Short mmCIF file of C-alpha atoms and ligand atoms in Angstrom, two decimals:
data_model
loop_
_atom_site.label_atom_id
_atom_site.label_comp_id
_atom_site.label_asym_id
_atom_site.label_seq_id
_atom_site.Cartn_x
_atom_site.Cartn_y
_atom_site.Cartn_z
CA UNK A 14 13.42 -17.37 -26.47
CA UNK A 15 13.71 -14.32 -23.94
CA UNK A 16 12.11 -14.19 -20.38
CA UNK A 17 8.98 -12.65 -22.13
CA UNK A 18 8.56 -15.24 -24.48
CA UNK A 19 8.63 -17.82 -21.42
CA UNK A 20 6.51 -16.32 -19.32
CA UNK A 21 3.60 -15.93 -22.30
CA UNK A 22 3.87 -19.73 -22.66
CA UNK A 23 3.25 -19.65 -18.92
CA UNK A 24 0.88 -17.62 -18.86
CA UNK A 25 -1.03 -19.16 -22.20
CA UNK A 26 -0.59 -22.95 -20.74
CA UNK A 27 -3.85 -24.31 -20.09
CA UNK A 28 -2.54 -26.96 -17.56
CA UNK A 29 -2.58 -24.45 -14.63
CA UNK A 30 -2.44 -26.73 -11.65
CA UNK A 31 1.07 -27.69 -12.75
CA UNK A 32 2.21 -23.64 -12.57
CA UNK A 33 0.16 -23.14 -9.15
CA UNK A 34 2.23 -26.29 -8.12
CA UNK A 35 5.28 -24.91 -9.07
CA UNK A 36 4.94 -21.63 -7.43
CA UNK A 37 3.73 -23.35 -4.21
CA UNK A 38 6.89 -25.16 -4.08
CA UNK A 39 9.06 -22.05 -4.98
CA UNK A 40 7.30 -20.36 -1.97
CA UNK A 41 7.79 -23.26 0.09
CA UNK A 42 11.52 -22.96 -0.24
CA UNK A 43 12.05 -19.16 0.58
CA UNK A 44 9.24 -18.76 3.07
CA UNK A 45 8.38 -22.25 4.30
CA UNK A 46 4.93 -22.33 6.23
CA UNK A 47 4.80 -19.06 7.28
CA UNK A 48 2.61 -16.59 6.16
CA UNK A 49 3.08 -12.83 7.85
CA UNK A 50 -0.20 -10.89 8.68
CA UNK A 51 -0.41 -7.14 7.80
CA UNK A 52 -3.00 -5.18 9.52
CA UNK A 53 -4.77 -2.78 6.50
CA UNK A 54 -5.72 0.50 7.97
CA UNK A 55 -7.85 2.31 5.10
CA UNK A 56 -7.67 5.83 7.40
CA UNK A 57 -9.37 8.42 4.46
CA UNK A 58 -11.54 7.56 1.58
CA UNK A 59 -10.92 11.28 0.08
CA UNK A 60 -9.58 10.90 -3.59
CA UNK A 61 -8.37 13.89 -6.31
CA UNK A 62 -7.98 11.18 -8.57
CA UNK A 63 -10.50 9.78 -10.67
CA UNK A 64 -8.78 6.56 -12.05
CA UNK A 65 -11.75 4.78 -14.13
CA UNK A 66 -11.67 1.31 -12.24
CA UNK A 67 -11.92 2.35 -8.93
CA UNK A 68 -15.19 2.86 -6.81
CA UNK A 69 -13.39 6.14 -4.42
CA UNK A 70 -12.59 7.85 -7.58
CA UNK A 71 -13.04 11.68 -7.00
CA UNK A 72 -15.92 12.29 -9.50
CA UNK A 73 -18.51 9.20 -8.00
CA UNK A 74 -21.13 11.27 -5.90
CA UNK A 75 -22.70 8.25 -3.86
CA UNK A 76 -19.22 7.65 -1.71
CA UNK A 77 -20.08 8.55 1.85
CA UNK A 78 -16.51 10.46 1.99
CA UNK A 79 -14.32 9.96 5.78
CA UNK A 80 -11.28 10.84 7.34
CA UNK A 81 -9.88 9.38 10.07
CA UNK A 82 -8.43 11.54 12.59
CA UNK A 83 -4.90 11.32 14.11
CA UNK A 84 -6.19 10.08 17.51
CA UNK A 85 -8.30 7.04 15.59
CA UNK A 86 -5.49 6.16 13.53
CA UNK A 87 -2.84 5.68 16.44
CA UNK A 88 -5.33 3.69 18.82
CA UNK A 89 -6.27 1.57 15.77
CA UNK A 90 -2.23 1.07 15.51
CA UNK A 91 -1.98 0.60 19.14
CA UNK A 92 -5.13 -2.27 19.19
CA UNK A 93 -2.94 -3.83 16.35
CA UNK A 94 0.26 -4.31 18.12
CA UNK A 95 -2.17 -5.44 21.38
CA UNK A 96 -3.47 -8.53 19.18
CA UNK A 97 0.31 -9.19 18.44
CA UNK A 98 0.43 -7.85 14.86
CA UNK A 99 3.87 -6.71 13.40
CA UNK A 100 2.70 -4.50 10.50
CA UNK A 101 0.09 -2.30 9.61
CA UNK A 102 -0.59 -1.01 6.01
CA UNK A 103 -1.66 2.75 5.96
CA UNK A 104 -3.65 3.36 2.98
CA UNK A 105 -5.97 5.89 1.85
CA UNK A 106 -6.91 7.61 -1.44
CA UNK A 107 -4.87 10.66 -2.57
CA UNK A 108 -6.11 12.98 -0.25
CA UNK A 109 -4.56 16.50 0.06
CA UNK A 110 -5.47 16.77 3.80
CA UNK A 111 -2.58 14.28 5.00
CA UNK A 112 0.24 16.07 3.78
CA UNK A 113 4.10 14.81 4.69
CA UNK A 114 4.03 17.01 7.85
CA UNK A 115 0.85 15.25 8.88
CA UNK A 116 1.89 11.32 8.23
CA UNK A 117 5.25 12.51 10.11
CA UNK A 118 3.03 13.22 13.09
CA UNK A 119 1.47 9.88 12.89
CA UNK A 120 4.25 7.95 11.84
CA UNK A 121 6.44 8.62 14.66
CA UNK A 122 3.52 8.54 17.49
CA UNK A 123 2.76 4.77 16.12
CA UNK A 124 6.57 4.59 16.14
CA UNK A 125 6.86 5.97 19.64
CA UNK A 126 3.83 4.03 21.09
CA UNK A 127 4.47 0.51 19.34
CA UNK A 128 7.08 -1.78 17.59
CA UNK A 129 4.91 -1.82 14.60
CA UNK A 130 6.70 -2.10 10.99
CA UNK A 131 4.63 0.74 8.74
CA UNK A 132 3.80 0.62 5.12
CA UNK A 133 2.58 3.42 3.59
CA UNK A 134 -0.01 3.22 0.76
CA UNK A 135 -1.23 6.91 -0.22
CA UNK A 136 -0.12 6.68 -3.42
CA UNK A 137 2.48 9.75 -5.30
CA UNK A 138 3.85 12.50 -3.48
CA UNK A 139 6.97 15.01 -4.18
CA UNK A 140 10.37 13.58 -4.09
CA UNK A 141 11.18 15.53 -0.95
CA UNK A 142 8.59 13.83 0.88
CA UNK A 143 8.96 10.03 -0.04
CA UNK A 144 12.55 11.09 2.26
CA UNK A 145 10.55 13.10 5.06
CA UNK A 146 8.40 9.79 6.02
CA UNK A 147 11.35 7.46 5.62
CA UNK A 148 13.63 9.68 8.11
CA UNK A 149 9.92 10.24 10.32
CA UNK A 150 9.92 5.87 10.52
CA UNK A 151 7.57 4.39 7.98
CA UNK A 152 9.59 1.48 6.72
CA UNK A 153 7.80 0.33 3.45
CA UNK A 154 5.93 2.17 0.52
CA UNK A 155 3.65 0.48 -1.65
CA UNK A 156 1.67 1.64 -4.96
CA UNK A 157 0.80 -0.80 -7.78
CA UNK A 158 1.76 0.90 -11.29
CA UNK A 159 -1.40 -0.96 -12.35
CA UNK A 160 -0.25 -1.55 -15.91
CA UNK A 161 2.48 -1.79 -17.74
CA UNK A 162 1.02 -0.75 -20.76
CA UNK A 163 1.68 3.06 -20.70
CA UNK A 164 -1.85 3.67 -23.63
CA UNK A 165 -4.03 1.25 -20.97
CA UNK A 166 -2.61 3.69 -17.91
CA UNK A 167 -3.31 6.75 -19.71
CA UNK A 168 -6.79 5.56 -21.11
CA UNK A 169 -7.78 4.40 -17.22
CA UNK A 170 -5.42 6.61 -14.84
CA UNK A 171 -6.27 10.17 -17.01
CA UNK A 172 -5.27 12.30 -14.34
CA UNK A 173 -1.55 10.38 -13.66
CA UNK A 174 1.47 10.31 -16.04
CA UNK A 175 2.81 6.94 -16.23
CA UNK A 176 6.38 8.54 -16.61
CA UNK A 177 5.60 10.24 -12.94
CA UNK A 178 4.51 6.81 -11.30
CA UNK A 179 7.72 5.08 -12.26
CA UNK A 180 9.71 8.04 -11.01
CA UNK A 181 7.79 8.01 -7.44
CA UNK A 182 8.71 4.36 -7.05
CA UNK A 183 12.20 4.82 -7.72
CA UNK A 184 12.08 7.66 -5.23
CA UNK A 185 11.00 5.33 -2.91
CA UNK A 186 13.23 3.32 -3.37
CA UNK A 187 16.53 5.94 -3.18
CA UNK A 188 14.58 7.15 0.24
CA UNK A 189 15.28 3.97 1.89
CA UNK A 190 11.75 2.56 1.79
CA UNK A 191 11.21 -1.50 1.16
CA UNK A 192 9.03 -0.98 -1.51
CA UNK A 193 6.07 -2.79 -3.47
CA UNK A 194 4.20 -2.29 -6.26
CA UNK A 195 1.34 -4.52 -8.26
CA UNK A 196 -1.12 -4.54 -11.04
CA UNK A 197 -4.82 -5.37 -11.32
CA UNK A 198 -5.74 -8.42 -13.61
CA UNK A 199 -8.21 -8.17 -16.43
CA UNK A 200 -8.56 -4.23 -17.36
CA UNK A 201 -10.56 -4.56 -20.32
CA UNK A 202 -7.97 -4.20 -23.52
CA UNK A 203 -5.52 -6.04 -21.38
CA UNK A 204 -4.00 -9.15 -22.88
CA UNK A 205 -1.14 -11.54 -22.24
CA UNK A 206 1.35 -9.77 -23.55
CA UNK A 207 0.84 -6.68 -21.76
CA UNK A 208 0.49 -9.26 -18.37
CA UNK A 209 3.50 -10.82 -19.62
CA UNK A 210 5.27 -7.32 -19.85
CA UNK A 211 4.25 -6.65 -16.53
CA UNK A 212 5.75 -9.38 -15.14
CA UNK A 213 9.13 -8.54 -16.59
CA UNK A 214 8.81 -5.45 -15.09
CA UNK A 215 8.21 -6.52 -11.40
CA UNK A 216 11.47 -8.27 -11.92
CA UNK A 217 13.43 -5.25 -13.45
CA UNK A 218 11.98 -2.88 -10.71
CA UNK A 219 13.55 -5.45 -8.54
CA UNK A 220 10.29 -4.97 -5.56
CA UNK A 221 10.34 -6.44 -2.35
CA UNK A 222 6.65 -7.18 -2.17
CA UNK A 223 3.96 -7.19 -5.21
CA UNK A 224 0.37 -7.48 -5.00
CA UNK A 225 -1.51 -8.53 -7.64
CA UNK A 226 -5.19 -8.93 -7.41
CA UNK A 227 -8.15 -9.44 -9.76
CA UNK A 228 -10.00 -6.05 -11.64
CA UNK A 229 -13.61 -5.96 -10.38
CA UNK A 230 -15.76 -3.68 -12.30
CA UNK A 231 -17.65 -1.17 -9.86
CA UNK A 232 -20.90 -0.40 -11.32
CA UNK A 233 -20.47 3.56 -10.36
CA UNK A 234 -17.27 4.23 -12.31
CA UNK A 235 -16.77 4.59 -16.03
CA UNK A 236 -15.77 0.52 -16.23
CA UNK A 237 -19.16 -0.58 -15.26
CA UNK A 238 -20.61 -3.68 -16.78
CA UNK A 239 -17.17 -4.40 -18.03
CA UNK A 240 -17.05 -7.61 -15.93
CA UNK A 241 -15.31 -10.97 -16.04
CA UNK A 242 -14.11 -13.46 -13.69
CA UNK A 243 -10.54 -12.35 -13.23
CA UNK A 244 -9.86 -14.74 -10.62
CA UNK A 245 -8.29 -17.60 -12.39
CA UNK A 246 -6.14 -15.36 -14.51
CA UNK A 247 -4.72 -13.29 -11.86
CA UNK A 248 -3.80 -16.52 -9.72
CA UNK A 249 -1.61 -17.45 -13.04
CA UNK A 250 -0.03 -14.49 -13.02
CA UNK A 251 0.33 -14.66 -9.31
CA UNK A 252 2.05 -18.19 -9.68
CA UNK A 253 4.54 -17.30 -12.55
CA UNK A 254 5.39 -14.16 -10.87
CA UNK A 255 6.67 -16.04 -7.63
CA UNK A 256 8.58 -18.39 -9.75
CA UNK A 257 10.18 -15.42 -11.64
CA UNK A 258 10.45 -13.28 -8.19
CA UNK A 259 10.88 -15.71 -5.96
CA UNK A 260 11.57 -13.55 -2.75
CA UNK A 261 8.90 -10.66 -3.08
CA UNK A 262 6.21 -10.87 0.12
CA UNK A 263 3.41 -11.62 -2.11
CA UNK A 264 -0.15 -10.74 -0.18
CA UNK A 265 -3.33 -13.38 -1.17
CA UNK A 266 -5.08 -10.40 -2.62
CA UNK A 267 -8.42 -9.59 -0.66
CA UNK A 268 -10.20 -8.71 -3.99
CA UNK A 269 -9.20 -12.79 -4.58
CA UNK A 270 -11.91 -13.27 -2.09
CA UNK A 271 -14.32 -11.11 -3.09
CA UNK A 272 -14.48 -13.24 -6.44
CA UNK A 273 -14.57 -16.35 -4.40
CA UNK A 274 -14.83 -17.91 -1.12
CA UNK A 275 -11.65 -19.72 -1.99
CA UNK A 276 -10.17 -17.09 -3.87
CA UNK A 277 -7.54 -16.26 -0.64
CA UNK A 278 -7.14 -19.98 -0.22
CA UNK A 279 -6.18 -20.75 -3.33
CA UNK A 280 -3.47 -17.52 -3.77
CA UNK A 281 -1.90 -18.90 -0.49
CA UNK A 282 -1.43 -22.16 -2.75
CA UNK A 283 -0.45 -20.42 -6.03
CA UNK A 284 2.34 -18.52 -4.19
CA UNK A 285 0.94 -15.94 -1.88
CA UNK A 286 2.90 -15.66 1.51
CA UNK A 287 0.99 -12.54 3.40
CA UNK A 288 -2.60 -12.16 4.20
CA UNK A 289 -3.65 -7.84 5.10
CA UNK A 290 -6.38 -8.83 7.61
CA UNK A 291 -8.43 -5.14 7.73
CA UNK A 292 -8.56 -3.54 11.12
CA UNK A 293 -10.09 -0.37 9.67
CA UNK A 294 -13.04 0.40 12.38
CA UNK A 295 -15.73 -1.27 11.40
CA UNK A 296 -17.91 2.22 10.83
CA UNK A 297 -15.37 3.20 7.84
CA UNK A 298 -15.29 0.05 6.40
CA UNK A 299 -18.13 0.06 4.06
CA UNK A 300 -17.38 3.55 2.92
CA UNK A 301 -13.95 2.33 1.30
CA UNK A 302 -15.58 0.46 -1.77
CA UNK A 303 -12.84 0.27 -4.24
CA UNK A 304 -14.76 -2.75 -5.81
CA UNK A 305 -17.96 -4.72 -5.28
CA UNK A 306 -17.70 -7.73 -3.00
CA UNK A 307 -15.50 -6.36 -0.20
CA UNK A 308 -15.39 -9.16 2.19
CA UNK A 309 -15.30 -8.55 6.45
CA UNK A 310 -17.55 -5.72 5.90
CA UNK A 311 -18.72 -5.86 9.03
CA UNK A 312 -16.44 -7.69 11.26
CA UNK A 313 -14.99 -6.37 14.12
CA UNK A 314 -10.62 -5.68 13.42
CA UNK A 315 -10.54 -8.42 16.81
CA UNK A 316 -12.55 -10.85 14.19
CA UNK A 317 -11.00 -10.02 11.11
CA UNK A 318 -7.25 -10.70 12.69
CA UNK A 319 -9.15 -13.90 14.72
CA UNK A 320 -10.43 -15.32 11.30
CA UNK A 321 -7.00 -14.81 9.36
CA UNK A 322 -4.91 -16.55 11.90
CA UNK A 323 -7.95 -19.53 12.47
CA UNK A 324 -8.06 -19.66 8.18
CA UNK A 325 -3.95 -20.04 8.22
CA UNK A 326 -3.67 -22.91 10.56
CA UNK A 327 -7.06 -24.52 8.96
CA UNK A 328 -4.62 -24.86 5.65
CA UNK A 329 -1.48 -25.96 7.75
CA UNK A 330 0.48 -23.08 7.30
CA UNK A 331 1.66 -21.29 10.07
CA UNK A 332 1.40 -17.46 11.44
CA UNK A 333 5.44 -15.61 11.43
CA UNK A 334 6.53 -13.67 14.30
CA UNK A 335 8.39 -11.70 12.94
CA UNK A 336 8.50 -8.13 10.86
CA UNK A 337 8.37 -9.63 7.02
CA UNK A 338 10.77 -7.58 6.06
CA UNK A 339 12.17 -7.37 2.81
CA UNK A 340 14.18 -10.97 2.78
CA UNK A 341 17.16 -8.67 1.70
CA UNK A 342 17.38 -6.66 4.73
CA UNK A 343 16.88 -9.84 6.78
CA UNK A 344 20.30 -9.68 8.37
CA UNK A 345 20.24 -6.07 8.68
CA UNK A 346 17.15 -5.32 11.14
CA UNK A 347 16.14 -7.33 13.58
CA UNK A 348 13.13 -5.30 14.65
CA UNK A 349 11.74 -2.39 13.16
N1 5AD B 401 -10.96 -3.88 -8.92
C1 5AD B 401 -9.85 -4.40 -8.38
N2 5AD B 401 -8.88 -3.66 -7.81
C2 5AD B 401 -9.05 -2.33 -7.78
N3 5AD B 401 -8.27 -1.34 -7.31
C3 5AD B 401 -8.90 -0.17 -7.50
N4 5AD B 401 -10.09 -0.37 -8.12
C4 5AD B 401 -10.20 -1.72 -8.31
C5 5AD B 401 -11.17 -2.56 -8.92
N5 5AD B 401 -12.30 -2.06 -9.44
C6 5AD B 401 -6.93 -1.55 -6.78
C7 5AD B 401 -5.88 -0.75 -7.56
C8 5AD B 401 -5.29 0.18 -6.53
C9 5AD B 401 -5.59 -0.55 -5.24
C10 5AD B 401 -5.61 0.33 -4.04
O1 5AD B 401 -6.86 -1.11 -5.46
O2 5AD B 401 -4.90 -1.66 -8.04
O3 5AD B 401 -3.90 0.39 -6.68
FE1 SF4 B 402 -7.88 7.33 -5.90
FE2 SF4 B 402 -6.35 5.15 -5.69
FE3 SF4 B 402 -8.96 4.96 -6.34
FE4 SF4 B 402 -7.26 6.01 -8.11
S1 SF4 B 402 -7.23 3.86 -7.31
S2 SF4 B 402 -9.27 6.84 -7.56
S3 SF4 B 402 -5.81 7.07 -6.78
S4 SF4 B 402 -8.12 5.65 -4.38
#
């Protein structure tokens, strides 16, 4: 049997409390209790893409499009860093506007003004310029590859190459960057062997952190209707990936929660070890609808960071202090 064989038994195993089990222990081990927060910044809801899953995509007319300006995205980073956050995720759509000489502005004024560790999430760029924000100071890069199977990312993703997407993570990579990647749960056409594949693949892209989170289907985007409770399928393949990838940073997907009130609970037991708490101010919020069912629409970024670290300690687990680096570069940085 090869790894792929193993992990379809995994993944086809009906006893599922046994592999949520397992993974909780396997976390347990690398990260004991402590789970890092990442504030989630969603600073521009402007897309050229029109992937068919996704509620921003370019070509859906009822998005109430925003940018955030430079000035809103630094004091959001400062307020972060004032509540005692480590991280911030910067993500947006693909939007032209924030070229690499515009994140370098903003990356090294957060940089200047706070100790905060940056990951980027703005999805594929030139080669050049994955290296111009890793000299500027962003530390981490993160875009899910989405699928595996290269007729599902062409069929959904029909303005990306799936060649390209592989090539800007490995640019990532050779820039410096920690780097993550993921895949959504339940595309329609998707079956175990192409989740099984995936998994694989997290391992042979050797990422630092992967997010995997539940496909939602947004009734404005080519995929509507297409719905099924993903939820219980993408905690499986949360739980076998942390037994096959032990040390990724794993977030407790928010889309998790938007399937079920438990749904962040129980990814924090199936072998989740981050939780991405948004701070985005609370005006934009609502306008970055990726899928229906976004949770904290309407909660303030003080709540939203307020609620995570109240939910952590209501499960026992604990909040880290410090940066969540990649467990690789552990012994390398000891602050950003
Ligand atoms: N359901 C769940 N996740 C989605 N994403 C986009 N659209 C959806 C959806 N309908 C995820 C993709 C993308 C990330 C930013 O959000 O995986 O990479
Ligand atoms: Fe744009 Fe990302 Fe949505 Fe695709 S998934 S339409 S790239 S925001």
């Amino acid at each position: 049997m090869n790894k792929n064989d193993i992990i379809e038994i995994l993944l086809k195993d009906p006893d599922e409390d046994k592999i949520f089990a397992e993974a909780d222990l396997t976390r347990k081990k690398i990260f004991g209790e402590e789970v890092h927060l990442r504030g989630l910044i969603e600073f521009s809801n402007i897309c050229a893409r029109n992937c068919h899953y996704c509620g921003l995509r370019k070509d859906n007319p009822f998005v109430k499009r925003y940018r955030m300006s430079k000035e809103e995205i630094i004091s959001s980073c400062k307020q972060a860093w004032e509540m005692g956050l480590k991280s911030v995720v910067l993500q947006s759509g693909e939007d032209g506007y924030f070229t690499a000489r515009v994140m370098e502005e903003i990356i090294s004024s957060i940089k200047s003004l706070t100790g905060l560790a940056i990951t980027l999430s703005i999805g594929e760029m030139p080669r050049a310029d994955y290296f111009r924000l890793k000299e500027a100071g962003a530390d981490r890069f993160f875009m899910r590859f989405e699928t595996s199977d290269p007729a599902l990312f062409s069929r959904y993703k029909p303005d990306s190459s799936y060649i390209r997407r592989f090539d800007c993570l490995r640019w990532m990579k050779e820039a410096g960057f920690q780097v993550g990647s993921g895949i959504m749960v339940g595309l329609p056409g998707q079956d175990i062997q192409s989740l099984a594949r995936d998994i694989m693949l997290f391992r042979e892209l050797d990422l630092d952190m992967i997010g995997i989170g539940p496909f939602i289907a947004h009734p404005d985007t080519p995929l509507a209707g297409k719905n099924k409770n993903n939820l219980k399928a993408a905690l499986k393949v949360l739980a076998v990936t942390r037994i096959l990838c032990p040390k990724a940073h794993m977030p407790a997907a928010s889309a998790m929660e938007a399937l079920s009130p438990m749904g962040r609970e129980s990814a924090l037991k199936a072998g989740a070890n981050v939780i991405m708490p948004n701070i985005t101010p609370e005006k934009y919020r609502k306008e970055y609808i990726l899928y229906p069912g976004k949770i904290a629409l309407s909660q303030s970024p003080i709540e939203t960071v307020q609620k995570a670290r109240e939910f952590i300690k209501s499960i026992g687990r604990k909040e880290s202090l410090d940066y969540g680096h990649a467990l690789r570069m552990k012994d390398e940085t000891k602050s950003a």
